[in-house]
Coordinates of C-alpha atoms in Angstrom, one line a residue:
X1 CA -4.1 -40.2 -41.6
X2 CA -6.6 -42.2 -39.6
X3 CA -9.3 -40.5 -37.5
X4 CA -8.1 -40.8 -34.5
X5 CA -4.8 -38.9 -35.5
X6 CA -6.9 -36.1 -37.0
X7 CA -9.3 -36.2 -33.8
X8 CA -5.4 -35.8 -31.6
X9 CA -4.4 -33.2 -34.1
X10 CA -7.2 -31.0 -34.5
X11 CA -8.4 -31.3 -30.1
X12 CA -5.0 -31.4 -28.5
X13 CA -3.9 -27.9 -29.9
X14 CA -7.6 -26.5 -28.7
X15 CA -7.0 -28.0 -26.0
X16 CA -4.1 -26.8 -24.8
X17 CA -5.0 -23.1 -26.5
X18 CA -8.4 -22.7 -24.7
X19 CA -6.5 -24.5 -21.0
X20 CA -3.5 -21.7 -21.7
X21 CA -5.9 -19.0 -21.9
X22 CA -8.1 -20.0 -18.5
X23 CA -5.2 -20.7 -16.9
X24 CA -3.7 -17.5 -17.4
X25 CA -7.5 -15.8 -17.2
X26 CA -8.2 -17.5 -14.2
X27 CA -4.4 -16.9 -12.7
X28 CA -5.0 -13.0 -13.3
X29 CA -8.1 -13.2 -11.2
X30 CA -6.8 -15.5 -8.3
X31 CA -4.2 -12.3 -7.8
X32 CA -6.6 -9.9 -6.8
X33 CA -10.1 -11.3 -6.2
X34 CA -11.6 -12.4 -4.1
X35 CA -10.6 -9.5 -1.3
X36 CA -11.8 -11.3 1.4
X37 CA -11.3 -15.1 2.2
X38 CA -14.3 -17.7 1.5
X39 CA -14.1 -21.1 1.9
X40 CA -16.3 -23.7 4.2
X41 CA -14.5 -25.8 7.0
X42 CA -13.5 -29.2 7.5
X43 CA -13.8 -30.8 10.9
X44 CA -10.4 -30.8 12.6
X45 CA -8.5 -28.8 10.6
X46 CA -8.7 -25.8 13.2
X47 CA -6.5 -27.7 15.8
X48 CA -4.6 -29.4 13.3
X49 CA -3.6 -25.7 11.5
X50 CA -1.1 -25.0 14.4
X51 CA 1.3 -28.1 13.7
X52 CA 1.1 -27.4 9.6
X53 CA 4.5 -25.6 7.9
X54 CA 4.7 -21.7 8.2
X55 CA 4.9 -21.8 4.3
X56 CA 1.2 -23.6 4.4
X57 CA 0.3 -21.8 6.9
X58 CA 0.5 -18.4 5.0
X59 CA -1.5 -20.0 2.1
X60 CA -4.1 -18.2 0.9
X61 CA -5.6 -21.8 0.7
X62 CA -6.5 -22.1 4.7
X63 CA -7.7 -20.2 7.6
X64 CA -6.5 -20.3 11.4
X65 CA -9.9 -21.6 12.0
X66 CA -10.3 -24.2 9.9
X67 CA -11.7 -23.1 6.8
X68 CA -10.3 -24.3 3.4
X69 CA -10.9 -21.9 0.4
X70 CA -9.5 -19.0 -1.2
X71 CA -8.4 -15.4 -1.5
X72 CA -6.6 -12.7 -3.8
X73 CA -2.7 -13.2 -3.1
X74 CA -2.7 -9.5 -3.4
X75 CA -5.2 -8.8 -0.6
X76 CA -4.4 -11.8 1.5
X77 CA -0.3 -10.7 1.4
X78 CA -1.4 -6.6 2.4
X79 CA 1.2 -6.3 5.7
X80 CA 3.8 -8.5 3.4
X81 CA 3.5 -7.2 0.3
X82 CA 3.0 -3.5 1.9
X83 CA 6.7 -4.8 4.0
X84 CA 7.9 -5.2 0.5
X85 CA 7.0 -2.1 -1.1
X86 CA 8.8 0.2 1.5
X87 CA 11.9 -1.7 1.7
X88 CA 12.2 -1.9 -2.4
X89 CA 10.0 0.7 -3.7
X90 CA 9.2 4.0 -1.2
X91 CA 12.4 3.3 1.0
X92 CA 14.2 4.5 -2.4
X93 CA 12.5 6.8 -3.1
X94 CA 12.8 9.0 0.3
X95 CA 12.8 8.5 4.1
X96 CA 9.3 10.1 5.8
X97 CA 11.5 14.0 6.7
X98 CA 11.4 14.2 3.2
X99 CA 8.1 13.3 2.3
X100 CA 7.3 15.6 4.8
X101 CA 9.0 18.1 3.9
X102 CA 7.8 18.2 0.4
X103 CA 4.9 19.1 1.8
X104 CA 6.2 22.8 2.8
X105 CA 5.8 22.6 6.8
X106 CA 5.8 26.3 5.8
X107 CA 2.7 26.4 4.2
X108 CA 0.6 23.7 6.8
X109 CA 1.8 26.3 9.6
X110 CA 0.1 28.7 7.9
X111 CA -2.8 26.6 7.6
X112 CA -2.9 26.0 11.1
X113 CA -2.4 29.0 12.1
X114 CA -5.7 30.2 10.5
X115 CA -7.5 27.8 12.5
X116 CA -6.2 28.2 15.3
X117 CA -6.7 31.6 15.1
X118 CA -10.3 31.6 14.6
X119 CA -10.9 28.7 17.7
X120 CA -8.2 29.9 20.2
X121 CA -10.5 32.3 21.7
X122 CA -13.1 29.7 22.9
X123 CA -10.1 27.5 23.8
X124 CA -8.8 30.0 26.4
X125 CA -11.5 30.9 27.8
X126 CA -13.1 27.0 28.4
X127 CA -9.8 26.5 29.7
X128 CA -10.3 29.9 32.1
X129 CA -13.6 28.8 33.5
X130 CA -12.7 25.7 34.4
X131 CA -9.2 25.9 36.2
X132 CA -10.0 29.6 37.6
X133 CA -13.6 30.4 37.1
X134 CA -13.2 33.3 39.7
X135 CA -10.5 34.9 38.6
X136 CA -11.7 35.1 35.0
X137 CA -14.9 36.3 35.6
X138 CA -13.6 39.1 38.1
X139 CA -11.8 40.1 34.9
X140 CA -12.8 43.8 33.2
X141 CA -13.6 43.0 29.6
X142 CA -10.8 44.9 28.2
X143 CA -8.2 42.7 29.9
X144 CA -9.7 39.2 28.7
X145 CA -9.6 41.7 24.8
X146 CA -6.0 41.7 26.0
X147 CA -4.9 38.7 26.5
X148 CA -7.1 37.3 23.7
X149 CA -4.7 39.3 21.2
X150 CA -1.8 38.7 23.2
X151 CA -2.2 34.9 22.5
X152 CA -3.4 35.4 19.0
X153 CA 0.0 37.6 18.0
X154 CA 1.9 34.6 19.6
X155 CA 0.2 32.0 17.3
X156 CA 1.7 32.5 13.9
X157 CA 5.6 31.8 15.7
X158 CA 4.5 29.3 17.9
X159 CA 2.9 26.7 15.2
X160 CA 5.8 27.6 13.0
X161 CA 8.0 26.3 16.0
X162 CA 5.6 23.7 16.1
X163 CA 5.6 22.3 12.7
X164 CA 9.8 22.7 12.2
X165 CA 9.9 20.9 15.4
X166 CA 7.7 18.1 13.9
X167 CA 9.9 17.6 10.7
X168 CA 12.9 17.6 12.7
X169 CA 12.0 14.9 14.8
X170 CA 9.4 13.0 12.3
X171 CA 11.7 9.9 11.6
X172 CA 11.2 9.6 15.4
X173 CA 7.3 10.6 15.0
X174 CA 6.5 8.2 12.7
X175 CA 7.6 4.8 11.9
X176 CA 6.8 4.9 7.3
X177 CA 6.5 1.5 7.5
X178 CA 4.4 0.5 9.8
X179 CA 1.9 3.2 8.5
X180 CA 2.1 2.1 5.1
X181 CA 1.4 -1.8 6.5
X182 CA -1.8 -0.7 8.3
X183 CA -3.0 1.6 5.6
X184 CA -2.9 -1.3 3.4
X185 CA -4.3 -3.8 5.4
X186 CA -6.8 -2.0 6.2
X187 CA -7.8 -1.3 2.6
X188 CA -6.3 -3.9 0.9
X189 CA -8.3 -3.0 -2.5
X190 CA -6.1 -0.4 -2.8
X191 CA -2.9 -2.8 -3.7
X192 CA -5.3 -4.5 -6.4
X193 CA -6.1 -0.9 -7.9
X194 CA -2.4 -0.1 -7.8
X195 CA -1.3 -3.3 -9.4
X196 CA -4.2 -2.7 -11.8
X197 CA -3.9 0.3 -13.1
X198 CA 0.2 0.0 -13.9
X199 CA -0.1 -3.2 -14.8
X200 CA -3.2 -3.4 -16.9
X201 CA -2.0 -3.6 -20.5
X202 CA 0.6 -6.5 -19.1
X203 CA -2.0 -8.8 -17.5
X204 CA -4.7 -8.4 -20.7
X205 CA -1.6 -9.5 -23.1
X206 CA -0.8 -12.5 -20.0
X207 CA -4.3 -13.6 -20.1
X208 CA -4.0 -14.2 -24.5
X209 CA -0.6 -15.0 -24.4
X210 CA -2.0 -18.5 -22.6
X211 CA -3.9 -19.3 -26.0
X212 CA -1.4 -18.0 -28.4
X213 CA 1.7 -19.8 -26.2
X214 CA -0.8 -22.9 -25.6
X215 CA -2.3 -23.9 -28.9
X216 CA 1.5 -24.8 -30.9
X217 CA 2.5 -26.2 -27.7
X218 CA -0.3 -28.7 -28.4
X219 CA 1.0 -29.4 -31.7
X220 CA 4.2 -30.3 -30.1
X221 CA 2.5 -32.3 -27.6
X222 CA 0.7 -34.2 -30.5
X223 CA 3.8 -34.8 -32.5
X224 CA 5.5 -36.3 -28.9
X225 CA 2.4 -38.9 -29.2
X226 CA 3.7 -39.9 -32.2
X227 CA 6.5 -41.1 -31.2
X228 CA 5.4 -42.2 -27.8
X229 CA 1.8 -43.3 -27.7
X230 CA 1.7 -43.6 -23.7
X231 CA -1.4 -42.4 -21.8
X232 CA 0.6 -40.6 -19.1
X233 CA 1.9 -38.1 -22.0
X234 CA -1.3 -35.9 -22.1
X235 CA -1.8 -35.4 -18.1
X236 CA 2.0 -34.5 -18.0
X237 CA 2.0 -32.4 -20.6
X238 CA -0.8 -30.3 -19.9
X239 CA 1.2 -30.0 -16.2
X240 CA 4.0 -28.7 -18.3
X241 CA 2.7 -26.6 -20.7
X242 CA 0.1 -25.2 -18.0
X243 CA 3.5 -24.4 -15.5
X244 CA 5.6 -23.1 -18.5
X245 CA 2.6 -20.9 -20.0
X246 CA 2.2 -18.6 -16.7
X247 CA 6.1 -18.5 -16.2
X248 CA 6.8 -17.3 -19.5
X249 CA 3.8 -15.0 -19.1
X250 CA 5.5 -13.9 -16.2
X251 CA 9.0 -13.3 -17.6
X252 CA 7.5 -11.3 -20.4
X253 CA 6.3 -8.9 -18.3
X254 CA 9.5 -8.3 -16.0
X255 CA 12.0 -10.0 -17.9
X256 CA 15.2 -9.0 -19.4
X257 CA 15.7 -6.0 -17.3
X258 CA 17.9 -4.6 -20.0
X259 CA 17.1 -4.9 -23.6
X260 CA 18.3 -8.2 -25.4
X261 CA 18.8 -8.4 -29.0
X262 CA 18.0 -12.5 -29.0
X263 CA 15.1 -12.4 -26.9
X264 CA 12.0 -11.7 -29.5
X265 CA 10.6 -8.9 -27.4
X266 CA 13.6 -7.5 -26.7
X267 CA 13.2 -6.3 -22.9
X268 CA 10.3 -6.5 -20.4
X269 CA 6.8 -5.3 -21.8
X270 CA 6.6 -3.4 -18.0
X271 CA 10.1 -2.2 -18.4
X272 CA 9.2 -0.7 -22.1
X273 CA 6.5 1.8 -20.6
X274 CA 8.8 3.0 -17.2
X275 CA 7.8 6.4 -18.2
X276 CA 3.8 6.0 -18.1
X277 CA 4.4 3.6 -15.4
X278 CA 6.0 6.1 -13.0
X279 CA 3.1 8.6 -13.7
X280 CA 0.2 6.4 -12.9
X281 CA 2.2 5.1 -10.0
X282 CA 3.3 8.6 -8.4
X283 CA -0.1 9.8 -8.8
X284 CA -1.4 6.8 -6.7
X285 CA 0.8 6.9 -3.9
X286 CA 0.6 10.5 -3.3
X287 CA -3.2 10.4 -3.4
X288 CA -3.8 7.3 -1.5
X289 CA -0.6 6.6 0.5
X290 CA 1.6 8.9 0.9
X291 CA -1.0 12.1 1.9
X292 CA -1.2 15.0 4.4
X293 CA -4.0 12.8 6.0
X294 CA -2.1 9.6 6.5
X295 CA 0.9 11.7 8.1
X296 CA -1.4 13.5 10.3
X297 CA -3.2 10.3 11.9
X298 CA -0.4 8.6 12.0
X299 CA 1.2 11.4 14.0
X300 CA -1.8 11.6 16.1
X301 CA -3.0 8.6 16.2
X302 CA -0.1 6.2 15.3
X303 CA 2.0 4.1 17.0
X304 CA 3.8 7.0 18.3
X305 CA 1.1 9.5 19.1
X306 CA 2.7 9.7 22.2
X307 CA 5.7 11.1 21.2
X308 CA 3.8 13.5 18.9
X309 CA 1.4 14.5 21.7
X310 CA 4.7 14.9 24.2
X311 CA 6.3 17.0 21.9
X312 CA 3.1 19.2 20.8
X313 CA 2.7 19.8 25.0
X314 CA 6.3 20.8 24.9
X315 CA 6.4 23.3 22.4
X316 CA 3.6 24.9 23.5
X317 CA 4.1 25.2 27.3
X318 CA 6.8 27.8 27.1
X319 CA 4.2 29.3 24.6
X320 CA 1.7 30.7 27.0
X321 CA 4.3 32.4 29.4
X322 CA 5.5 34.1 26.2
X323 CA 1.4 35.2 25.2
X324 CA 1.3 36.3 29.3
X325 CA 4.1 37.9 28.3
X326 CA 5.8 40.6 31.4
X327 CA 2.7 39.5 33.9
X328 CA 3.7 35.9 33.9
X329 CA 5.7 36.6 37.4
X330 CA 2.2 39.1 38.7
X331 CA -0.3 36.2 37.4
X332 CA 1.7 33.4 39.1
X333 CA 1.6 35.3 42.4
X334 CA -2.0 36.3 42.0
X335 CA -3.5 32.8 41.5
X336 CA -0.6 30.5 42.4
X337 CA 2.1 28.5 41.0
X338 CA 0.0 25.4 40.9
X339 CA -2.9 26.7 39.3
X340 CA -1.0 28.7 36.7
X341 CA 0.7 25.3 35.7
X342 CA -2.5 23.8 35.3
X343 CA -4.0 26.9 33.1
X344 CA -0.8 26.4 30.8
X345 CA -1.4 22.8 31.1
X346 CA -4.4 22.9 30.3
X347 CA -4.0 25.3 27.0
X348 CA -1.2 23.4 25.6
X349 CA -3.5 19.8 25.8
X350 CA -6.4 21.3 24.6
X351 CA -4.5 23.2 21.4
X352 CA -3.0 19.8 20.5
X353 CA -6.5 19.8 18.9
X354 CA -6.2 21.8 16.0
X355 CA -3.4 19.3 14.3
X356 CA -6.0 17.0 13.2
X357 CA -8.0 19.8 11.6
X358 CA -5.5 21.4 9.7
X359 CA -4.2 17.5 8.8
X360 CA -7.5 16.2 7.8
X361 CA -8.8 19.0 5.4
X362 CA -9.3 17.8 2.3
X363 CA -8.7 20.6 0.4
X364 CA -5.7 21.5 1.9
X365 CA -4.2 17.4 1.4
X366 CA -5.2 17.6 -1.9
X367 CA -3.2 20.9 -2.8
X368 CA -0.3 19.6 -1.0
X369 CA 0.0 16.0 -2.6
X370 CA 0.8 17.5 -6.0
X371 CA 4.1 18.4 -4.5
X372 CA 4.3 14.8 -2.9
X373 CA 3.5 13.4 -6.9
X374 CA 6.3 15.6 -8.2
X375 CA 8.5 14.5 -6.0
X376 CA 8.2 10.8 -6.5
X377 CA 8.1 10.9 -10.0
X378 CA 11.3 12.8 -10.1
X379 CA 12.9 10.3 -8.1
X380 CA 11.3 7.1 -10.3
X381 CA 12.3 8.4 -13.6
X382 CA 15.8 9.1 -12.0
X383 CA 15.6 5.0 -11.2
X384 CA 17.5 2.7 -13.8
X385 CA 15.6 -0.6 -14.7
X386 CA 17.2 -2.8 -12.3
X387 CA 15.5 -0.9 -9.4
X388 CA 12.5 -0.3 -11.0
X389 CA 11.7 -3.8 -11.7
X390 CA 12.4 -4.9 -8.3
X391 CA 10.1 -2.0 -6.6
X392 CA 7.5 -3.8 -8.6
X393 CA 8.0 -6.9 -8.6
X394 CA 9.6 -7.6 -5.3
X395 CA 5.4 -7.2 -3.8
X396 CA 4.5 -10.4 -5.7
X397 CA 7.6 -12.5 -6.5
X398 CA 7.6 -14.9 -3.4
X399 CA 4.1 -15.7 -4.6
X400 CA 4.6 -16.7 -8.3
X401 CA 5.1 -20.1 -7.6
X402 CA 0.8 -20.7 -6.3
X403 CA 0.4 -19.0 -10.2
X404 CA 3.2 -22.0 -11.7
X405 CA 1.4 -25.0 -9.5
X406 CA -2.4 -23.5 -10.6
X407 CA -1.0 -23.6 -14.0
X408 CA 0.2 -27.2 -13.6
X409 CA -3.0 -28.0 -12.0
X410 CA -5.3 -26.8 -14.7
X411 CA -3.0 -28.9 -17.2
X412 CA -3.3 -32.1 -15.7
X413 CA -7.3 -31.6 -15.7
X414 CA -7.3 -30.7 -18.7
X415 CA -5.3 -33.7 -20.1
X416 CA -7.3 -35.9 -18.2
X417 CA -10.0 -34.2 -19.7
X418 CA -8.9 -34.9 -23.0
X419 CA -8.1 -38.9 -22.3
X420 CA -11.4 -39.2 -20.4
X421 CA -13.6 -37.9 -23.7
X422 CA -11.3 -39.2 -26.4
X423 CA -9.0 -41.5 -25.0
X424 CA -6.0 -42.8 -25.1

């Protein structure tokens, strides 16, 4: 064996074992970092961006205005991938009534029906001094007592209206998708940590399985010299053996679905640990996503707040005749229809306040998204592999290919690499 042979022998295969593992190293990281773009522009890109294919377009490659550089497919894909993971993952696990109601509307009435109990007295009488200062204060104490008790006896009935009300009509409320989208997009780190943490073991073995897969591939791609000593063999190769090393990387992980007694590892590593993957998965979502919190901004604060806040006004109109209780007819004739519609008015807008209190206390979400963690899990472990695979791989499966070409890419340096400091 000449040198040159034994230089080809001994470099292709570290070659192609040290390009496998950066490729898949480097592959891992262009997922999830960076979480915002950076790049630099180039001079006329920004007006020629409009005319460039949708499928460039969405690249994490390019910016609207101009800039050419790069960012986590994870993070840049938020609103799509978040699209994805209702329609494959959460959408089969439940609709948004019974999220909801896994959260015992019982037990948030009662919750908000404490507050509210311990603010409604201020409330009524801000609202008294300023639509009927006169008649309030030409009250005798022990009728304002009065009808400070009279509305505090109503309270516990009316919010428990309230709050069946609200999960009877929350599919019209809220819109699961949509909230999920912004969530994520507006914390789009949170899809890297829940990628991360179910899918950590899988992207550590990816990242070695590029050396392991890459250095006899080299010894293939030597023996191929052999026979056909062309310079052109080496860049092509390495675009090869870079693609092929991330997509069978890939498959591993996903891939079979169902156990296979010729494949060598049987079924997907992912698939193998459904059970531990479920746990870290439902703890995630009901801590992060799926919370008391979210439902309550979205509620008052979403897209739909207006329904929310027309319904809350609703409910609680009828409300304060039942807390005046037999004066209504005396109180109406004493200060007037008009201003007794804007008193009742007025309490029902200003009691729409203590929905984001009860919704926004920590405490309270955290207790309640234990049942929200129960009830996903159930419904995961109840999944058979087919579904379970594509509610996690659905997120990132339009995107594989950028992880196939940077694989390719990296190859063809790297055999140019190896023909420009060895040659042919």
């Amino acid at each position: 064996m000449d040198h040159k042979t034994l230089v080809d022998l001994i470099s292709i295969p570290l070659f192609t074992g040290v390009i496998g593992y950066i490729t898949n190293w480097t592959g891992v990281l262009m997922l999830f970092k960076p979480l915002k773009f950076y790049g630099f522009r180039i001079p006329g890109l920004r007006l020629l961006f409009p005319y460039l294919p949708r499928r460039v377009q969405i690249l994490p490659l390019l910016q609207h205005d101009g800039r050419v550089g790069w960012q986590g497919i994870v993070p840049s894909r938020a609103d799509k991938m978040a699209s994805i993971a209702v329609d494959k993952g959460l959408a089969k696990l439940g609709s948004i009534s019974d999220f909801y109601r896994e959260l015992e509307p019982d037990k948030l009435a009662e919750h908000l029906a404490a507050i509210a109990q311990a603010e409604i007295r201020d409330v009524v009488e801000t609202i008294m001094l300023k639509e009927n200062p006169q008649l309030w204060n030409d009250l005798p104490p022990v009728i304002k007592e009065a009808v400070f008790a009279r509305v505090r006896s109503q309270l516990p009935s009316i919010v428990r209206h309230i709050t069946d009300e609200i999960g009877q009509n929350v599919d019209q409320l809220i819109d699961a998708k949509l909230m999920v989208i912004d969530y994520f997009v507006q914390h789009p780190q949170l899809l890297n940590e829940l990628f991360l943490i179910m899918g950590r073991k899988e992207l550590r073995f990816m990242q070695n399985f590029g050396f392991y897969f890459g250095v006899p591939m080299g010894f293939v791609l030597f023996g191929i010299l052999q026979v056909a000593p062309y310079w052109w063999i080496l860049p092509i190769g390495g675009v090869v053996i870079g693609w092929v090393v991330n997509w069978v990387g890939i498959e591993m992980i996903f891939e079979p679905v169902h156990p296979k007694k010729w494949v060598p590892w049987r079924q997907g590593l992912l698939i193998k640990r459904q059970s531990e993957v479920t746990e870290m998965y439902s703890q995630m979502v009901a801590d992060k996503v799926i919370t008391l919190q979210n439902i309550g901004n979205e509620l008052m604060n979403g897209r739909r707040s207006d329904r929310t806040m027309q319904l809350l006004e609703d409910s609680l109109r009828p409300a304060v005749d039942r807390a005046v209780g037999p004066a209504r007819a005396a109180v109406r004739l004493a200060i007037g229809s008009k201003e007794y519609d804007a008193i009742r008015t007025s309490l029902a807008t200003e009691a729409t306040g203590f929905a984001p209190i009860a919704f926004n206390d920590a405490e309270f979400s955290k207790r309640q998204s234990s049942k929200i963690y129960r009830f996903i899990s159930t419904q995961m472990r109840a999944m058979g592999p087919d579904d379970f695979v594509e509610m996690l791989r659905s997120a990132i499966k339009q995107d594989e290919w950028l992880l196939f070409f940077h694989g390719g890419a990296l190859g063809l340096f790297a055999g140019l690499l190896h023909l420009a400091i060895f040659g042919v």
